[in-house]
Amino acid sequence: MQLMRKIFTLPRIIYFIISILTISFLFTRLTTGAIEISDIELIGETSFTKGLTFQKTEVGGLSGITYDTKNELYYAISDDRGQKANVRLYTLKIDLSKGSLKNGGVVPVGVTTLLNENNQTFSPGKTDTEGIALTNKATVFISSEGDAGKLINPFIKEFLLSSGKEIITLPIPKKFLPDQISQQGIRNNLAFESLTITPDKKHLFTATENALIQDGLAAKPKIGTSCRILQYNLLTNQPEKEFLYQTEPVTPFLNITGKFASGLPDLLALDNQGHFLSLERSFTGLGFAIFLFQVSLEGADDIHNIDSLLAVESKNIKPVQKKLLLDLRTLDVLLDNIEGLTLGSKLPDGQQALILVSDNNFNPLQRTQILAFKLKIETPLIRLLRRFFPNLKR
């Protein structure tokens, strides 16, 4: 009888262990699974009035934006190089309380002058501030493209929101710095436009808008470019990895002006596992082509030890994975120079808002445009269930 009990008890123990392991596996998948966006819907747009001024500054050149969940405020960096006013960022309120963005739904409520390590304003022409990302310490990181033509290096600095004072400067790997013979480093006005921090605040990412000189060609009509994504460890404030990002080739349509520009102006970290939204923007001579992609670092090669992509067999390098989320040209909206994006507030139905902002270049023919979208985010649980029930409604 004792033997029989042992025989029947043993499987129960095994089943229990298997159940625990299965639950642990599922819990791990649910807590570390990547965010995936299954749908995106435009919920409104608005623009600032031409020549809008706030606290004796002209509001414009908004090239990056980030959201403060705790205070329900947005911070937008202006790329004014100190010519219209001191280098600065704006605090904005965006009203999405009705589930959409109405005309006049975005208003500036503050302006912060940025100060260098000596507590002085930045000299005109010494910065080209383009990217902004909020920390959990009431500070923001801000990136500057510098000026390759004048051998002014790009930078990534941390500033106090309370005073605008610089407190930290992150080191930039040498391969990104321009040299006197224009053989390496960033191209002018095609450097660190993007900036984002992971939700756990452990890593910061930026990217070059186009290829470094030693990495290949800048974007041209029908030809993409090889950008580098640069990853920093915010526990050490050191760069640690780099990844190859290939932009899409864009065909100009009726390019009567002969002008063309294309590149990667912003990234947005969606989770802590290397998944992002990327914004690609092209000026095609007749309007703008704007694309949103879902991006994954999974399987991408770390290229931080490669100083020049032209010096290696770059075809063997695995770039980041991209999936087109939205071609904004399909919207019934006249697009301007969209350069910044951020996750915004939760909408009344519980869905997540996404905000895009344009840089008007302080050009009277352009405008500061704000677009709002509703994101349908598919959770790891739903994706897991879909593996077992493929017909589960999205």
Coordinates of C-alpha atoms in Angstrom, one line a residue:
M1 CA 0.0 0.0 0.0
Q2 CA 2.8 2.4 0.9
L3 CA 4.5 1.6 -2.5
M4 CA 1.2 2.4 -4.3
R5 CA 0.9 5.7 -2.6
K6 CA 4.4 6.6 -3.6
I7 CA 3.7 5.7 -7.2
F8 CA 0.6 7.9 -7.3
T9 CA 2.2 10.7 -5.2
L10 CA 5.3 11.1 -7.4
P11 CA 3.4 12.3 -10.6
R12 CA 1.6 14.9 -8.5
I13 CA 5.0 16.3 -7.4
I14 CA 6.2 16.3 -10.9
Y15 CA 3.0 18.0 -12.1
F16 CA 3.4 20.6 -9.3
I17 CA 7.0 21.3 -10.3
I18 CA 6.0 21.6 -14.0
S19 CA 3.2 24.0 -13.1
I20 CA 5.5 26.2 -11.1
L21 CA 8.1 26.2 -13.9
T22 CA 5.4 27.0 -16.4
I23 CA 4.0 29.9 -14.3
S24 CA 7.5 31.2 -13.8
F25 CA 8.2 31.1 -17.5
L26 CA 5.0 32.8 -18.3
F27 CA 5.5 35.5 -15.7
T28 CA 9.0 36.1 -17.0
R29 CA 7.7 36.5 -20.5
L30 CA 4.9 38.9 -19.3
T31 CA 7.2 41.1 -17.3
T32 CA 10.0 41.3 -19.9
G33 CA 8.1 41.1 -23.1
A34 CA 8.4 43.9 -25.6
I35 CA 5.7 46.4 -26.3
E36 CA 4.2 46.1 -29.7
I37 CA 1.9 48.7 -31.3
S38 CA -0.9 47.0 -33.2
D39 CA -2.7 50.2 -34.4
I40 CA -2.3 54.0 -34.6
E41 CA -5.0 56.6 -35.2
L42 CA -4.7 60.3 -35.8
I43 CA -6.8 62.2 -33.1
G44 CA -6.1 65.7 -34.1
E45 CA -3.7 68.4 -35.1
T46 CA -3.0 72.1 -34.3
S47 CA -0.5 74.7 -35.1
F48 CA 0.9 77.8 -33.3
T49 CA 0.0 81.1 -34.8
K50 CA 2.8 82.6 -37.0
G51 CA 5.4 84.5 -35.1
L52 CA 4.0 83.5 -31.7
T53 CA 6.0 85.0 -28.8
F54 CA 6.1 83.9 -25.2
Q55 CA 7.9 85.7 -22.4
K56 CA 9.7 87.9 -24.9
T57 CA 10.9 84.9 -27.0
E58 CA 9.8 83.7 -30.4
V59 CA 8.3 80.2 -30.1
G60 CA 9.7 78.1 -32.9
G61 CA 12.4 75.6 -34.0
L62 CA 10.8 72.9 -31.8
S63 CA 13.0 69.9 -32.7
G64 CA 12.4 67.5 -29.8
I65 CA 9.7 66.9 -27.2
T66 CA 9.4 64.8 -24.0
Y67 CA 6.6 64.2 -21.5
D68 CA 6.5 64.6 -17.8
T69 CA 3.9 62.1 -16.6
K70 CA 4.0 63.3 -12.9
N71 CA 3.3 66.9 -13.7
E72 CA 1.4 66.4 -17.0
L73 CA 3.7 68.8 -18.8
Y74 CA 5.7 68.6 -22.0
Y75 CA 9.2 70.0 -22.5
A76 CA 10.2 71.0 -26.1
I77 CA 13.7 72.1 -27.1
S78 CA 14.2 74.9 -29.6
D79 CA 17.1 74.6 -32.1
D80 CA 17.5 78.4 -32.1
R81 CA 21.3 78.8 -31.9
G82 CA 21.0 81.8 -29.7
Q83 CA 20.1 84.2 -32.5
K84 CA 16.5 84.9 -31.8
A85 CA 16.9 84.6 -28.0
N86 CA 19.1 82.6 -25.6
V87 CA 19.3 78.9 -26.1
R88 CA 16.1 77.6 -24.4
L89 CA 13.4 75.0 -23.9
Y90 CA 9.7 75.5 -23.6
T91 CA 7.2 74.0 -21.2
L92 CA 3.9 73.1 -22.9
K93 CA 0.4 72.0 -21.9
I94 CA -1.4 69.7 -24.4
D95 CA -5.1 69.2 -23.8
L96 CA -6.2 65.6 -24.7
S97 CA -8.9 65.4 -22.0
K98 CA -11.6 64.8 -24.6
G99 CA -9.7 62.1 -26.3
S100 CA -8.6 64.3 -29.2
L101 CA -6.4 67.4 -30.0
K102 CA -8.4 70.5 -30.9
N103 CA -7.2 73.7 -32.5
G104 CA -5.6 75.8 -29.8
G105 CA -5.1 72.7 -27.6
V106 CA -1.4 73.3 -27.1
V107 CA -0.1 76.3 -25.2
P108 CA 3.3 77.4 -23.9
V109 CA 3.3 77.9 -20.1
G110 CA 7.0 78.3 -19.4
V111 CA 10.4 79.0 -21.0
T112 CA 13.8 77.9 -19.5
T113 CA 17.1 79.4 -20.6
L114 CA 19.9 76.9 -20.7
L115 CA 23.1 77.7 -18.9
N116 CA 26.5 76.2 -19.3
E117 CA 28.8 74.7 -16.6
N118 CA 29.9 78.3 -15.7
N119 CA 26.2 79.3 -15.1
Q120 CA 26.4 81.5 -18.3
T121 CA 24.2 81.5 -21.3
F122 CA 25.6 79.7 -24.4
S123 CA 27.3 82.0 -26.9
P124 CA 25.3 82.5 -30.2
G125 CA 26.3 79.9 -32.8
K126 CA 27.9 77.5 -30.4
T127 CA 25.0 75.1 -30.1
D128 CA 22.3 73.4 -32.3
T129 CA 20.1 71.9 -29.7
E130 CA 17.8 69.2 -31.2
G131 CA 17.0 66.3 -28.9
I132 CA 15.5 66.2 -25.4
A133 CA 14.8 63.4 -22.9
L134 CA 13.4 63.6 -19.3
T135 CA 15.0 61.8 -16.4
N136 CA 13.4 60.9 -13.0
K137 CA 15.6 63.5 -11.3
A138 CA 13.8 66.7 -12.5
T139 CA 16.5 67.1 -15.2
V140 CA 16.6 66.7 -18.9
F141 CA 19.3 65.5 -21.3
I142 CA 19.7 67.7 -24.4
S143 CA 21.7 66.9 -27.5
S144 CA 23.4 69.4 -29.8
E145 CA 24.5 68.8 -33.4
G146 CA 27.3 71.2 -33.0
D147 CA 28.7 72.6 -36.2
A148 CA 31.0 70.4 -38.2
G149 CA 32.0 73.2 -40.6
K150 CA 33.4 75.2 -37.6
L151 CA 34.7 72.1 -35.8
I152 CA 32.2 72.6 -33.0
N153 CA 31.6 69.2 -31.5
P154 CA 28.2 67.8 -30.8
F155 CA 27.3 67.3 -27.2
I156 CA 24.8 65.5 -24.9
K157 CA 24.4 67.4 -21.6
E158 CA 22.1 67.1 -18.6
F159 CA 20.4 70.3 -17.3
L160 CA 18.3 71.1 -14.2
L161 CA 14.7 71.9 -15.0
S162 CA 14.5 74.3 -12.1
S163 CA 17.3 76.6 -13.2
G164 CA 18.4 75.4 -16.7
K165 CA 22.0 74.9 -15.5
E166 CA 24.2 72.2 -17.0
I167 CA 25.3 69.6 -14.5
I168 CA 26.7 66.7 -16.6
T169 CA 28.3 66.3 -20.0
L170 CA 28.4 62.8 -21.5
P171 CA 31.6 61.7 -23.4
I172 CA 31.3 61.5 -27.2
P173 CA 33.3 58.7 -28.9
K174 CA 36.1 60.1 -31.1
K175 CA 34.7 58.6 -34.3
F176 CA 31.7 61.0 -34.1
L177 CA 33.8 64.1 -33.8
P178 CA 34.6 66.2 -36.9
D179 CA 38.2 66.6 -37.9
Q180 CA 40.0 69.4 -39.7
I181 CA 40.3 67.5 -43.0
S182 CA 36.7 66.4 -43.1
Q183 CA 37.6 62.7 -43.2
Q184 CA 35.7 61.5 -40.2
G185 CA 32.8 62.4 -37.8
I186 CA 29.4 63.9 -38.2
R187 CA 28.2 65.8 -41.2
N188 CA 27.1 69.3 -40.7
N189 CA 23.5 69.5 -39.5
L190 CA 23.1 65.7 -39.7
A191 CA 24.3 64.7 -36.2
F192 CA 22.5 64.0 -32.9
E193 CA 18.9 65.1 -33.6
S194 CA 17.4 62.2 -31.6
L195 CA 17.4 61.5 -27.8
T196 CA 15.5 59.1 -25.7
I197 CA 15.8 57.3 -22.3
T198 CA 14.4 53.8 -21.5
P199 CA 11.5 53.6 -19.0
D200 CA 13.8 52.2 -16.3
K201 CA 16.1 55.3 -16.7
K202 CA 19.1 53.1 -17.1
H203 CA 20.0 53.7 -20.7
L204 CA 20.0 56.7 -23.0
F205 CA 20.0 56.5 -26.8
T206 CA 20.8 59.0 -29.6
A207 CA 21.5 58.5 -33.3
T208 CA 23.2 60.3 -36.1
E209 CA 20.7 61.8 -38.6
N210 CA 22.8 60.5 -41.5
A211 CA 26.0 58.5 -41.9
L212 CA 29.3 59.5 -40.4
I213 CA 31.7 60.7 -43.1
Q214 CA 33.7 57.4 -42.8
D215 CA 30.6 55.3 -42.8
G216 CA 29.2 56.1 -46.2
L217 CA 27.1 58.5 -48.2
A218 CA 24.6 61.0 -46.9
A219 CA 21.0 60.4 -48.0
K220 CA 20.2 61.2 -51.6
P221 CA 17.1 60.8 -53.8
K222 CA 16.3 57.1 -54.0
I223 CA 19.3 56.3 -51.7
G224 CA 19.1 55.7 -47.9
T225 CA 21.9 56.3 -45.4
S226 CA 23.7 54.4 -42.7
C227 CA 23.0 56.0 -39.3
R228 CA 24.5 54.9 -36.0
I229 CA 22.5 54.5 -32.9
L230 CA 24.6 55.2 -29.8
Q231 CA 23.7 53.7 -26.5
Y232 CA 24.8 55.1 -23.1
N233 CA 24.7 53.5 -19.7
L234 CA 23.3 56.1 -17.3
L235 CA 24.7 54.3 -14.3
T236 CA 28.2 55.0 -15.5
N237 CA 27.4 57.9 -17.9
Q238 CA 29.6 56.1 -20.5
P239 CA 28.9 55.0 -24.1
E240 CA 28.7 51.2 -24.4
K241 CA 27.2 50.1 -27.7
E242 CA 26.4 51.2 -31.2
F243 CA 24.0 49.8 -33.8
L244 CA 23.5 50.3 -37.6
Y245 CA 20.2 51.9 -38.6
Q246 CA 19.5 52.1 -42.4
T247 CA 17.0 54.8 -43.5
E248 CA 14.6 54.2 -46.3
P249 CA 15.3 55.5 -49.8
V250 CA 12.8 58.2 -50.7
T251 CA 11.9 59.2 -54.3
P252 CA 11.2 62.9 -54.7
F253 CA 7.9 63.9 -56.3
L254 CA 8.0 66.9 -58.7
N255 CA 11.2 68.2 -57.1
I256 CA 11.1 71.6 -58.9
T257 CA 13.3 73.2 -56.2
G258 CA 16.2 70.8 -56.6
K259 CA 16.5 70.5 -52.8
F260 CA 16.4 67.2 -50.9
A261 CA 17.1 66.2 -47.4
S262 CA 16.4 62.9 -45.6
G263 CA 17.3 61.2 -42.3
L264 CA 16.5 60.1 -38.8
P265 CA 15.5 63.0 -36.6
D266 CA 14.2 61.1 -33.5
L267 CA 13.9 57.9 -31.6
L268 CA 11.5 56.9 -28.8
A269 CA 12.2 54.1 -26.4
L270 CA 9.1 52.0 -25.8
D271 CA 10.5 49.5 -23.2
N272 CA 13.7 48.3 -21.6
Q273 CA 14.4 45.6 -24.1
G274 CA 15.6 47.6 -27.1
H275 CA 12.3 48.5 -28.8
F276 CA 11.7 51.9 -30.2
L277 CA 9.6 54.1 -32.4
S278 CA 11.7 55.9 -35.1
L279 CA 10.8 58.9 -37.1
E280 CA 12.2 59.3 -40.6
R281 CA 11.7 62.7 -42.3
S282 CA 12.4 63.7 -45.9
F283 CA 12.0 67.0 -47.7
T284 CA 11.3 66.0 -51.2
G285 CA 11.3 69.5 -52.9
L286 CA 7.5 69.5 -52.8
G287 CA 6.4 68.8 -49.2
F288 CA 7.5 66.3 -46.6
A289 CA 7.6 62.5 -46.4
I290 CA 7.2 61.4 -42.8
F291 CA 7.4 57.7 -41.7
L292 CA 7.0 56.0 -38.3
F293 CA 8.7 52.7 -37.8
Q294 CA 8.7 50.1 -35.0
V295 CA 12.4 49.3 -34.3
S296 CA 14.1 46.4 -32.5
L297 CA 17.7 46.0 -31.5
E298 CA 17.2 42.2 -31.2
G299 CA 19.8 40.4 -33.3
A300 CA 21.6 43.6 -34.4
D301 CA 25.3 43.7 -34.3
D302 CA 27.2 46.0 -31.8
I303 CA 29.5 48.1 -34.0
H304 CA 31.1 50.3 -31.4
N305 CA 34.5 48.8 -32.1
I306 CA 34.2 49.6 -35.8
D307 CA 35.5 53.1 -36.5
S308 CA 34.6 53.1 -40.2
L309 CA 31.9 51.0 -42.0
L310 CA 33.6 51.7 -45.3
A311 CA 36.7 49.9 -44.0
V312 CA 34.9 46.6 -43.3
E313 CA 32.5 44.3 -45.1
S314 CA 29.5 46.3 -44.0
K315 CA 27.1 44.0 -45.8
N316 CA 27.8 41.4 -43.2
I317 CA 26.7 43.7 -40.4
K318 CA 23.2 43.0 -39.1
P319 CA 21.3 46.4 -38.7
V320 CA 18.4 47.0 -36.4
Q321 CA 15.1 45.5 -37.4
K322 CA 12.4 47.9 -38.7
K323 CA 8.7 47.6 -39.5
L324 CA 6.7 50.4 -41.0
L325 CA 4.0 51.6 -38.6
L326 CA 2.6 54.6 -40.6
D327 CA 3.3 56.6 -43.7
L328 CA 2.0 60.0 -42.7
R329 CA 1.5 60.9 -46.3
T330 CA -1.6 58.7 -46.2
L331 CA -3.3 61.1 -43.7
D332 CA -5.5 63.9 -44.7
V333 CA -3.1 66.4 -43.2
L334 CA -0.7 68.9 -44.8
L335 CA 2.6 67.9 -43.2
D336 CA 5.3 70.2 -42.1
N337 CA 8.9 69.5 -40.9
I338 CA 8.1 66.9 -38.2
E339 CA 11.2 66.3 -36.1
G340 CA 10.2 65.2 -32.6
L341 CA 8.0 62.6 -30.9
T342 CA 7.1 61.5 -27.4
L343 CA 4.5 59.3 -25.7
G344 CA 2.0 61.6 -24.1
S345 CA -0.8 61.3 -21.5
K346 CA -3.3 58.4 -21.2
L347 CA -6.5 59.1 -23.1
P348 CA -9.9 58.9 -21.5
D349 CA -10.4 55.4 -22.9
G350 CA -7.1 54.2 -21.3
Q351 CA -5.1 54.1 -24.6
Q352 CA -1.8 55.8 -25.0
A353 CA -1.2 59.1 -26.8
L354 CA 1.7 59.8 -29.1
I355 CA 2.7 63.4 -29.9
L356 CA 4.7 64.6 -32.9
V357 CA 6.0 68.2 -33.3
S358 CA 7.5 70.1 -36.2
D359 CA 10.4 72.5 -36.5
N360 CA 9.3 75.6 -38.4
N361 CA 12.9 76.7 -38.9
F362 CA 11.6 80.2 -38.0
N363 CA 10.5 80.4 -41.6
P364 CA 7.3 82.4 -42.2
L365 CA 6.3 79.8 -44.9
Q366 CA 6.4 77.0 -42.3
R367 CA 4.5 76.4 -39.1
T368 CA 4.9 74.7 -35.7
Q369 CA 2.6 71.8 -36.2
I370 CA 1.6 69.3 -33.4
L371 CA 0.0 66.0 -34.3
A372 CA -1.7 63.7 -31.8
F373 CA -2.3 60.0 -32.2
K374 CA -3.9 57.2 -30.3
L375 CA -1.7 54.1 -29.9
K376 CA -3.2 50.6 -29.4
I377 CA -0.5 48.8 -27.5
E378 CA -0.6 45.0 -27.5
T379 CA 0.6 43.6 -24.2
P380 CA 2.8 40.6 -23.7
L381 CA -0.3 38.7 -22.3
I382 CA -2.4 39.3 -25.4
R383 CA 0.5 38.3 -27.7
L384 CA 1.0 35.1 -25.6
L385 CA -2.7 34.2 -25.8
R386 CA -2.6 34.9 -29.6
R387 CA -0.1 32.1 -29.9
F388 CA -2.6 29.7 -28.6
F389 CA -5.7 31.4 -30.1
P390 CA -4.6 32.9 -33.5
N391 CA -8.2 34.1 -34.2
L392 CA -8.3 36.2 -31.0
K393 CA -9.7 39.6 -31.9
R394 CA -7.2 42.4 -32.0

